[in-house]
GROMACS .gro file of C-alpha atoms in nm:
model
  406
    1MET     CA    1   2.401   0.493  -0.947
    2LEU     CA    2   2.216   0.644  -1.243
    3GLU     CA    3   2.268   0.990  -1.390
    4ILE     CA    4   2.033   1.225  -1.569
    5ARG     CA    5   2.188   1.439  -1.844
    6TRP     CA    6   2.061   1.757  -2.008
    7THR     CA    7   2.176   2.075  -2.181
    8GLU     CA    8   2.119   2.412  -2.015
    9ASP     CA    9   2.247   2.753  -2.131
   10GLY     CA   10   2.442   2.573  -2.401
   11GLU     CA   11   2.627   2.360  -2.147
   12ALA     CA   12   2.606   1.983  -2.095
   13ARG     CA   13   2.507   1.904  -1.737
   14SER     CA   14   2.438   1.595  -1.528
   15ALA     CA   15   2.326   1.495  -1.178
   16ARG     CA   16   2.236   1.187  -0.985
   17TRP     CA   17   1.895   1.048  -1.078
   18ARG     CA   18   1.670   0.949  -0.789
   19SER     CA   19   1.360   0.735  -0.836
   20GLU     CA   20   1.207   0.522  -0.563
   21ASN     CA   21   0.994   0.327  -0.811
   22GLY     CA   22   1.294   0.239  -1.025
   23SER     CA   23   1.204   0.454  -1.325
   24PRO     CA   24   1.501   0.505  -1.560
   25PRO     CA   25   1.634   0.858  -1.612
   26PRO     CA   26   1.453   1.032  -1.898
   27ALA     CA   27   1.643   1.053  -2.225
   28ARG     CA   28   1.493   1.390  -2.325
   29VAL     CA   29   1.499   1.684  -2.084
   30VAL     CA   30   1.398   2.046  -2.141
   31ILE     CA   31   1.422   2.340  -1.901
   32ALA     CA   32   1.085   2.477  -1.787
   33ASP     CA   33   0.948   2.765  -1.582
   34GLU     CA   34   0.628   2.972  -1.549
   35ARG     CA   35   0.632   3.060  -1.920
   36LEU     CA   36   0.540   2.701  -2.010
   37ALA     CA   37   0.164   2.650  -2.056
   38ALA     CA   38   0.003   2.353  -1.883
   39ALA     CA   39  -0.131   2.214  -2.211
   40THR     CA   40   0.217   2.222  -2.365
   41ALA     CA   41   0.375   2.072  -2.053
   42TYR     CA   42   0.125   1.786  -2.054
   43ARG     CA   43   0.176   1.719  -2.424
   44LEU     CA   44   0.554   1.710  -2.385
   45ALA     CA   45   0.527   1.477  -2.084
   46CYS     CA   46   0.294   1.243  -2.276
   47GLU     CA   47   0.550   1.235  -2.558
   48GLY     CA   48   0.824   1.128  -2.316
   49THR     CA   49   0.999   1.461  -2.258
   50ALA     CA   50   1.092   1.547  -1.899
   51LEU     CA   51   1.059   1.905  -1.771
   52LEU     CA   52   1.333   2.022  -1.535
   53TRP     CA   53   1.178   2.310  -1.340
   54ARG     CA   54   1.374   2.631  -1.277
   55GLY     CA   55   1.093   2.862  -1.167
   56ASP     CA   56   0.894   2.916  -0.849
   57PHE     CA   57   0.831   2.601  -0.644
   58HIS     CA   58   0.462   2.675  -0.585
   59ALA     CA   59   0.416   2.741  -0.956
   60ALA     CA   60   0.556   2.394  -1.020
   61ARG     CA   61   0.296   2.247  -0.785
   62ARG     CA   62   0.021   2.434  -0.969
   63LEU     CA   63   0.150   2.302  -1.300
   64LEU     CA   64   0.153   1.947  -1.163
   65ARG     CA   65  -0.210   1.984  -1.054
   66ALA     CA   66  -0.303   2.118  -1.398
   67MET     CA   67  -0.131   1.823  -1.564
   68ALA     CA   68  -0.309   1.585  -1.326
   69ARG     CA   69  -0.649   1.729  -1.421
   70ARG     CA   70  -0.574   1.653  -1.785
   71ALA     CA   71  -0.456   1.303  -1.699
   72ASP     CA   72  -0.765   1.235  -1.487
   73ARG     CA   73  -1.012   1.273  -1.770
   74ARG     CA   74  -1.189   0.937  -1.804
   75PRO     CA   75  -0.981   0.699  -2.017
   76PRO     CA   76  -1.190   0.597  -2.320
   77ASN     CA   77  -1.153   0.221  -2.266
   78LEU     CA   78  -1.291   0.205  -1.913
   79THR     CA   79  -1.641   0.066  -1.871
   80PRO     CA   80  -1.886   0.312  -1.709
   81THR     CA   81  -1.942   0.252  -1.340
   82ARG     CA   82  -2.214  -0.002  -1.264
   83PRO     CA   83  -2.419  -0.008  -0.945
   84PRO     CA   84  -2.341  -0.302  -0.714
   85ARG     CA   85  -2.539  -0.619  -0.775
   86PRO     CA   86  -2.766  -0.760  -0.504
   87SER     CA   87  -2.584  -1.000  -0.276
   88HIS     CA   88  -2.672  -1.371  -0.297
   89THR     CA   89  -2.508  -1.460   0.035
   90PRO     CA   90  -2.561  -1.333   0.387
   91SER     CA   91  -2.375  -1.008   0.445
   92PRO     CA   92  -2.239  -0.879   0.774
   93PRO     CA   93  -2.419  -0.584   0.930
   94PRO     CA   94  -2.287  -0.240   0.842
   95ALA     CA   95  -2.153  -0.183   1.193
   96SER     CA   96  -1.778  -0.153   1.222
   97TRP     CA   97  -1.740  -0.434   1.478
   98PRO     CA   98  -1.646  -0.772   1.326
   99SER     CA   99  -1.920  -1.029   1.290
  100ARG     CA  100  -1.970  -1.385   1.175
  101SER     CA  101  -2.241  -1.520   0.948
  102SER     CA  102  -2.469  -1.763   1.128
  103ALA     CA  103  -2.666  -1.862   0.818
  104SER     CA  104  -2.397  -2.077   0.658
  105PRO     CA  105  -2.064  -2.242   0.740
  106PRO     CA  106  -1.781  -1.989   0.721
  107ALA     CA  107  -1.616  -2.155   0.423
  108LEU     CA  108  -1.933  -2.111   0.218
  109ALA     CA  109  -1.961  -1.735   0.271
  110ALA     CA  110  -1.835  -1.662  -0.080
  111ALA     CA  111  -1.830  -1.342  -0.274
  112ASP     CA  112  -2.082  -1.284  -0.554
  113PRO     CA  113  -1.963  -1.399  -0.897
  114PRO     CA  114  -1.788  -1.104  -1.064
  115ALA     CA  115  -1.932  -0.934  -1.368
  116PRO     CA  116  -1.746  -1.062  -1.678
  117SER     CA  117  -1.588  -0.725  -1.752
  118LEU     CA  118  -1.466  -0.638  -1.401
  119ALA     CA  119  -1.129  -0.811  -1.436
  120GLN     CA  120  -1.079  -0.634  -1.768
  121ASP     CA  121  -1.181  -0.305  -1.605
  122PHE     CA  122  -0.928  -0.365  -1.328
  123HIS     CA  123  -0.638  -0.424  -1.566
  124GLN     CA  124  -0.735  -0.124  -1.780
  125TYR     CA  125  -0.766   0.088  -1.468
  126ARG     CA  126  -0.419  -0.015  -1.350
  127ARG     CA  127  -0.268   0.054  -1.691
  128ALA     CA  128  -0.429   0.398  -1.694
  129ARG     CA  129  -0.305   0.474  -1.341
  130SER     CA  130   0.043   0.351  -1.427
  131GLN     CA  131   0.057   0.568  -1.738
  132ARG     CA  132  -0.072   0.863  -1.536
  133ALA     CA  133   0.209   0.816  -1.283
  134VAL     CA  134   0.471   0.796  -1.556
  135THR     CA  135   0.344   1.110  -1.728
  136LEU     CA  136   0.317   1.319  -1.411
  137GLY     CA  137   0.653   1.188  -1.299
  138ARG     CA  138   0.820   1.377  -1.585
  139LEU     CA  139   0.797   1.712  -1.407
  140LEU     CA  140   1.134   1.727  -1.229
  141VAL     CA  141   1.300   1.944  -0.965
  142PRO     CA  142   1.667   1.970  -0.864
  143LEU     CA  143   1.812   1.890  -0.522
  144ASP     CA  144   2.135   2.050  -0.403
  145PRO     CA  145   2.406   1.837  -0.238
  146ASP     CA  146   2.245   1.902   0.103
  147HIS     CA  147   1.899   1.783  -0.021
  148SER     CA  148   1.766   2.141  -0.035
  149VAL     CA  149   1.558   2.255  -0.333
  150PRO     CA  150   1.725   2.550  -0.515
  151LEU     CA  151   1.397   2.708  -0.628
  152ARG     CA  152   1.215   3.023  -0.519
  153ARG     CA  153   0.979   2.969  -0.222
  154ALA     CA  154   1.080   2.604  -0.190
  155PRO     CA  155   1.010   2.442   0.149
  156ASP     CA  156   1.283   2.289   0.361
  157VAL     CA  157   1.275   1.922   0.260
  158ARG     CA  158   1.621   1.828   0.386
  159GLY     CA  159   1.500   1.625   0.683
  160ALA     CA  160   1.232   1.442   0.485
  161CYS     CA  161   1.478   1.353   0.207
  162ALA     CA  162   1.740   1.237   0.456
  163GLN     CA  163   1.487   0.992   0.603
  164VAL     CA  164   1.446   0.832   0.260
  165TYR     CA  165   1.780   0.879   0.083
  166GLY     CA  166   2.022   0.892   0.374
  167PRO     CA  167   2.295   1.154   0.420
  168ALA     CA  168   2.324   1.406   0.139
  169THR     CA  169   2.642   1.382  -0.070
  170GLU     CA  170   2.576   1.522  -0.418
  171ALA     CA  171   2.336   1.716  -0.636
  172SER     CA  172   2.047   1.517  -0.777
  173VAL     CA  173   1.723   1.542  -0.971
  174ILE     CA  174   1.390   1.399  -0.859
  175SER     CA  175   1.031   1.389  -0.981
  176LEU     CA  176   0.827   1.663  -0.814
  177ARG     CA  177   0.554   1.406  -0.757
  178GLU     CA  178   0.796   1.181  -0.570
  179LEU     CA  179   0.929   1.472  -0.365
  180LEU     CA  180   0.576   1.572  -0.261
  181GLY     CA  181   0.515   1.209  -0.162
  182ILE     CA  182   0.828   1.213   0.054
  183VAL     CA  183   0.720   1.537   0.221
  184GLY     CA  184   0.369   1.401   0.282
  185ALA     CA  185   0.505   1.076   0.423
  186ASP     CA  186   0.731   1.271   0.659
  187GLU     CA  187   0.424   1.456   0.789
  188TRP     CA  188   0.244   1.125   0.846
  189ARG     CA  189   0.552   0.989   1.021
  190ARG     CA  190   0.567   1.284   1.259
  191ARG     CA  191   0.193   1.308   1.333
  192GLY     CA  192   0.104   0.938   1.319
  193VAL     CA  193  -0.225   0.762   1.248
  194GLU     CA  194  -0.480   0.707   1.522
  195VAL     CA  195  -0.553   0.335   1.577
  196PRO     CA  196  -0.862   0.291   1.799
  197ALA     CA  197  -0.777  -0.074   1.873
  198LEU     CA  198  -0.456   0.049   2.039
  199ASN     CA  199  -0.597   0.375   2.175
  200ASP     CA  200  -0.271   0.514   2.043
  201ARG     CA  201  -0.096   0.623   1.724
  202ILE     CA  202   0.111   0.436   1.467
  203HIS     CA  203   0.379   0.630   1.279
  204PRO     CA  204   0.428   0.494   0.924
  205HIS     CA  205   0.762   0.548   0.750
  206TYR     CA  206   0.803   0.629   0.383
  207GLY     CA  207   0.733   0.323   0.167
  208VAL     CA  208   0.552   0.134   0.447
  209PHE     CA  209   0.177   0.094   0.414
  210SER     CA  210  -0.018   0.297   0.668
  211PRO     CA  211  -0.297   0.126   0.871
  212VAL     CA  212  -0.559   0.370   0.745
  213ARG     CA  213  -0.800   0.082   0.673
  214GLY     CA  214  -0.872   0.009   1.035
  215GLU     CA  215  -1.125  -0.269   0.983
  216TYR     CA  216  -0.857  -0.537   0.950
  217VAL     CA  217  -0.697  -0.418   1.275
  218ASP     CA  218  -1.035  -0.442   1.449
  219LEU     CA  219  -1.068  -0.804   1.333
  220VAL     CA  220  -0.739  -0.895   1.501
  221ALA     CA  221  -0.840  -0.704   1.813
  222ALA     CA  222  -1.167  -0.902   1.839
  223ALA     CA  223  -1.079  -1.259   1.735
  224PRO     CA  224  -1.065  -1.510   2.025
  225LEU     CA  225  -0.709  -1.593   2.132
  226VAL     CA  226  -0.620  -1.962   2.158
  227SER     CA  227  -0.316  -1.878   2.371
  228ARG     CA  228  -0.132  -1.580   2.515
  229VAL     CA  229   0.204  -1.755   2.527
  230GLY     CA  230   0.336  -1.636   2.192
  231ALA     CA  231   0.254  -1.536   1.835
  232PHE     CA  232   0.412  -1.470   1.496
  233ASP     CA  233   0.316  -1.162   1.293
  234ILE     CA  234   0.414  -1.236   0.932
  235GLY     CA  235   0.476  -0.932   0.712
  236THR     CA  236   0.444  -0.688   1.000
  237GLY     CA  237   0.475  -0.359   0.806
  238THR     CA  238   0.427  -0.079   1.061
  239GLY     CA  239   0.405  -0.336   1.342
  240VAL     CA  240   0.043  -0.249   1.414
  241LEU     CA  241  -0.085  -0.608   1.443
  242ALA     CA  242   0.210  -0.714   1.656
  243ALA     CA  243   0.129  -0.421   1.885
  244VAL     CA  244  -0.239  -0.521   1.904
  245LEU     CA  245  -0.144  -0.878   2.000
  246ALA     CA  246   0.098  -0.756   2.266
  247ARG     CA  247  -0.161  -0.517   2.407
  248ARG     CA  248  -0.405  -0.810   2.422
  249GLY     CA  249  -0.166  -0.989   2.656
  250VAL     CA  250   0.037  -1.213   2.423
  251GLN     CA  251   0.359  -1.255   2.617
  252ARG     CA  252   0.604  -1.271   2.326
  253VAL     CA  253   0.544  -1.173   1.965
  254VAL     CA  254   0.795  -1.230   1.686
  255ALA     CA  255   0.724  -1.000   1.390
  256THR     CA  256   0.892  -1.044   1.052
  257ASP     CA  257   0.926  -0.847   0.731
  258ARG     CA  258   1.167  -0.867   0.439
  259ASP     CA  259   1.157  -0.492   0.368
  260PRO     CA  260   1.429  -0.310   0.567
  261ARG     CA  261   1.213   0.003   0.584
  262ALA     CA  262   0.927  -0.195   0.736
  263VAL     CA  263   1.160  -0.356   0.990
  264ALA     CA  264   1.288  -0.013   1.096
  265CYS     CA  265   0.933   0.126   1.102
  266ALA     CA  266   0.796  -0.158   1.317
  267ARG     CA  267   1.084  -0.127   1.565
  268ASP     CA  268   1.027   0.248   1.588
  269ASN     CA  269   0.654   0.207   1.653
  270LEU     CA  270   0.698  -0.066   1.911
  271ARG     CA  271   0.955   0.148   2.091
  272ARG     CA  272   0.713   0.443   2.092
  273LEU     CA  273   0.440   0.217   2.233
  274GLY     CA  274   0.668   0.075   2.504
  275LEU     CA  275   0.641  -0.278   2.363
  276SER     CA  276   0.998  -0.341   2.247
  277GLY     CA  277   1.055  -0.580   2.536
  278ARG     CA  278   0.767  -0.805   2.428
  279VAL     CA  279   0.796  -0.790   2.049
  280ASP     CA  280   1.101  -0.893   1.848
  281VAL     CA  281   1.115  -0.762   1.490
  282LEU     CA  282   1.323  -0.974   1.250
  283ASP     CA  283   1.436  -0.915   0.894
  284ALA     CA  284   1.300  -1.239   0.748
  285ASP     CA  285   1.094  -1.362   0.454
  286LEU     CA  286   0.773  -1.503   0.604
  287PHE     CA  287   0.824  -1.726   0.911
  288PRO     CA  288   1.089  -1.701   1.182
  289PRO     CA  289   1.244  -2.021   1.320
  290GLY     CA  290   1.036  -2.231   1.558
  291ARG     CA  291   0.666  -2.272   1.634
  292ALA     CA  292   0.400  -2.059   1.799
  293PRO     CA  293   0.038  -2.107   1.916
  294LEU     CA  294  -0.070  -1.826   1.681
  295ALA     CA  295   0.053  -1.696   1.346
  296VAL     CA  296  -0.109  -1.388   1.193
  297CYS     CA  297  -0.072  -1.265   0.835
  298ASN     CA  298  -0.232  -0.979   0.645
  299PRO     CA  299  -0.084  -1.035   0.296
  300PRO     CA  300  -0.136  -0.806  -0.003
  301TRP     CA  301  -0.492  -0.865  -0.117
  302LEU     CA  302  -0.468  -0.856  -0.497
  303PRO     CA  303  -0.270  -1.104  -0.712
  304ALA     CA  304  -0.111  -0.851  -0.948
  305LYS     CA  305   0.230  -0.700  -1.016
  306PRO     CA  306   0.338  -0.404  -0.799
  307VAL     CA  307   0.483  -0.103  -0.980
  308SER     CA  308   0.585   0.118  -0.685
  309PRO     CA  309   0.717   0.065  -0.330
  310LEU     CA  310   0.375   0.106  -0.167
  311ASP     CA  311   0.220  -0.129  -0.424
  312HIS     CA  312   0.395  -0.420  -0.250
  313ALA     CA  313   0.148  -0.384   0.037
  314VAL     CA  314  -0.149  -0.414  -0.200
  315TYR     CA  315  -0.036  -0.642  -0.485
  316ASP     CA  316   0.099  -0.995  -0.442
  317PRO     CA  317   0.220  -1.132  -0.779
  318GLY     CA  318   0.111  -1.492  -0.821
  319SER     CA  319  -0.025  -1.483  -0.463
  320ARG     CA  320   0.331  -1.557  -0.350
  321MET     CA  321   0.296  -1.432   0.007
  322LEU     CA  322  -0.054  -1.574   0.053
  323ARG     CA  323   0.054  -1.920  -0.060
  324GLY     CA  324   0.384  -1.900   0.127
  325PHE     CA  325   0.200  -1.826   0.452
  326LEU     CA  326  -0.053  -2.104   0.401
  327ASP     CA  327   0.202  -2.364   0.290
  328GLY     CA  328   0.436  -2.289   0.581
  329LEU     CA  329   0.172  -2.245   0.848
  330GLY     CA  330   0.137  -2.609   0.956
  331GLU     CA  331   0.503  -2.661   1.035
  332HIS     CA  332   0.523  -2.336   1.234
  333LEU     CA  333   0.219  -2.392   1.458
  334THR     CA  334   0.211  -2.579   1.786
  335PRO     CA  335  -0.023  -2.885   1.780
  336GLU     CA  336  -0.332  -2.689   1.887
  337GLY     CA  337  -0.215  -2.367   1.729
  338GLU     CA  338  -0.412  -2.141   1.498
  339GLY     CA  339  -0.335  -1.926   1.195
  340TRP     CA  340  -0.520  -1.602   1.126
  341LEU     CA  341  -0.534  -1.499   0.763
  342ILE     CA  342  -0.673  -1.147   0.710
  343LEU     CA  343  -0.788  -1.111   0.350
  344SER     CA  344  -1.032  -0.900   0.152
  345ASP     CA  345  -1.255  -1.067  -0.108
  346LEU     CA  346  -1.193  -0.780  -0.352
  347ALA     CA  347  -0.983  -1.011  -0.570
  348GLU     CA  348  -1.281  -1.247  -0.596
  349ARG     CA  349  -1.520  -0.966  -0.680
  350LEU     CA  350  -1.283  -0.847  -0.952
  351GLY     CA  351  -1.247  -1.196  -1.098
  352LEU     CA  352  -0.875  -1.217  -1.014
  353ARG     CA  353  -0.918  -1.516  -0.782
  354THR     CA  354  -1.212  -1.740  -0.695
  355ARG     CA  355  -1.331  -1.854  -0.354
  356ALA     CA  356  -1.271  -2.210  -0.477
  357ASP     CA  357  -0.905  -2.116  -0.538
  358LEU     CA  358  -0.872  -1.990  -0.182
  359LEU     CA  359  -1.041  -2.291  -0.024
  360SER     CA  360  -0.829  -2.524  -0.238
  361ALA     CA  361  -0.516  -2.347  -0.112
  362PHE     CA  362  -0.631  -2.415   0.246
  363THR     CA  363  -0.686  -2.782   0.170
  364SER     CA  364  -0.356  -2.821  -0.017
  365ALA     CA  365  -0.172  -2.675   0.281
  366GLY     CA  366  -0.340  -2.923   0.517
  367LEU     CA  367  -0.555  -2.662   0.686
  368ARG     CA  368  -0.919  -2.644   0.790
  369VAL     CA  369  -1.140  -2.343   0.859
  370VAL     CA  370  -1.244  -2.302   1.222
  371ASP     CA  371  -1.423  -1.973   1.180
  372GLN     CA  372  -1.454  -1.669   0.953
  373LEU     CA  373  -1.493  -1.324   1.107
  374ARG     CA  374  -1.612  -1.064   0.858
  375THR     CA  375  -1.650  -0.690   0.833
  376ARG     CA  376  -1.716  -0.427   0.570
  377PRO     CA  377  -1.463  -0.160   0.469
  378ARG     CA  378  -1.511   0.194   0.595
  379HIS     CA  379  -1.270   0.378   0.365
  380PRO     CA  380  -1.408   0.652   0.133
  381ARG     CA  381  -1.345   0.460  -0.191
  382ALA     CA  382  -1.609   0.205  -0.091
  383SER     CA  383  -1.876   0.474  -0.148
  384ASP     CA  384  -1.715   0.658  -0.440
  385ARG     CA  385  -1.945   0.597  -0.737
  386THR     CA  386  -1.702   0.770  -0.974
  387ASP     CA  387  -1.447   0.492  -0.914
  388PRO     CA  388  -1.444   0.258  -1.219
  389LEU     CA  389  -1.421  -0.036  -0.974
  390HIS     CA  390  -1.707   0.085  -0.753
  391ALA     CA  391  -1.922  -0.220  -0.827
  392ALA     CA  392  -1.661  -0.440  -0.658
  393ARG     CA  393  -1.551  -0.201  -0.384
  394ALA     CA  394  -1.906  -0.126  -0.266
  395THR     CA  395  -1.969  -0.492  -0.175
  396GLU     CA  396  -1.619  -0.582  -0.055
  397ILE     CA  397  -1.587  -0.787   0.266
  398THR     CA  398  -1.272  -0.831   0.473
  399SER     CA  399  -1.239  -1.163   0.655
  400LEU     CA  400  -1.023  -1.307   0.928
  401TRP     CA  401  -0.997  -1.678   0.855
  402ARG     CA  402  -0.917  -1.888   1.162
  403LEU     CA  403  -0.721  -2.189   1.038
  404ARG     CA  404  -0.593  -2.506   1.204
  405ARG     CA  405  -0.412  -2.812   1.082
  406THR     CA  406  -0.631  -3.097   0.962
   0.00000   0.00000   0.00000
């Protein structure tokens, strides 16, 4: 349990330090309120000084936005955005429904070769975003022992904080940015996210990736089922894919995740959907015991190091989960069983992995490609030309690889 220490009104003070991304407590802390100019606040934060806010809560939010505008000025090392290059392979139609290329075997539907600088752009972009998060994370607010915020016009965040931190026991200090994320996540949890493939809503918990990119869910909803006897959903997250399989008539689904928050989230969603009797959610790393006719996995798509809880749904260091799923698939499938790997080719377009690497991983695991269903992303970033990675995002394709043992 870490503590943050500071001096206020000539008195040494301390409180519990809370940080969901594991950031250490700042060594230098100054007291701040509305008298502090945004330019000065940003300079102090860039220099490593944390600002413990004692003024109006809404003024703190305005200051955070002002600091963010300064941080969002284009970093000097990023390459200007390039327009997407013409595709050299057949592309799926722009419609949202999954499709399959008929012009070439599925294994040959590779991404275009990345521009030489795209991988460098990606790493520079991540470094810039990481530094931005660290800098903005230095604007702090206090929490009383009951998780309330002792600032003027502060909202009631006690319920949202209890969902993340558990029962309140002592005073603490938290980044305002993290607190706003907790409040926003609580709103998402209460309202839910509409999932057309379910004709229902999924309620993501804090720290569990929300199924806002619905194209991968549509792929699972459309792929032909080899059996309705049973299925494994590996890395279930919110439980959305397990729910889709159950709604498609799979009699028993076993969903796994190694993140306790994801396990709790999936169980909550399946209970809301009335599917708890047909889906078991286990706290397990990758596969559960036994075999199934179908095993589905939507691993993190980019082989890079995560730096926050939500990053674990996007970044897979060393392709650990991807390779773990492929290498364990054969021994967990029934003889005629099938594995569905849902994967974007963004890593290939960024030069972080090649299509040859992916196909080699299939072969090494004793797997063959039966089919490749493909679709384009529909999220706003795919059309955002101000994004430094727009050249890769604009041509991204998400695939469902149907795999069987050789």
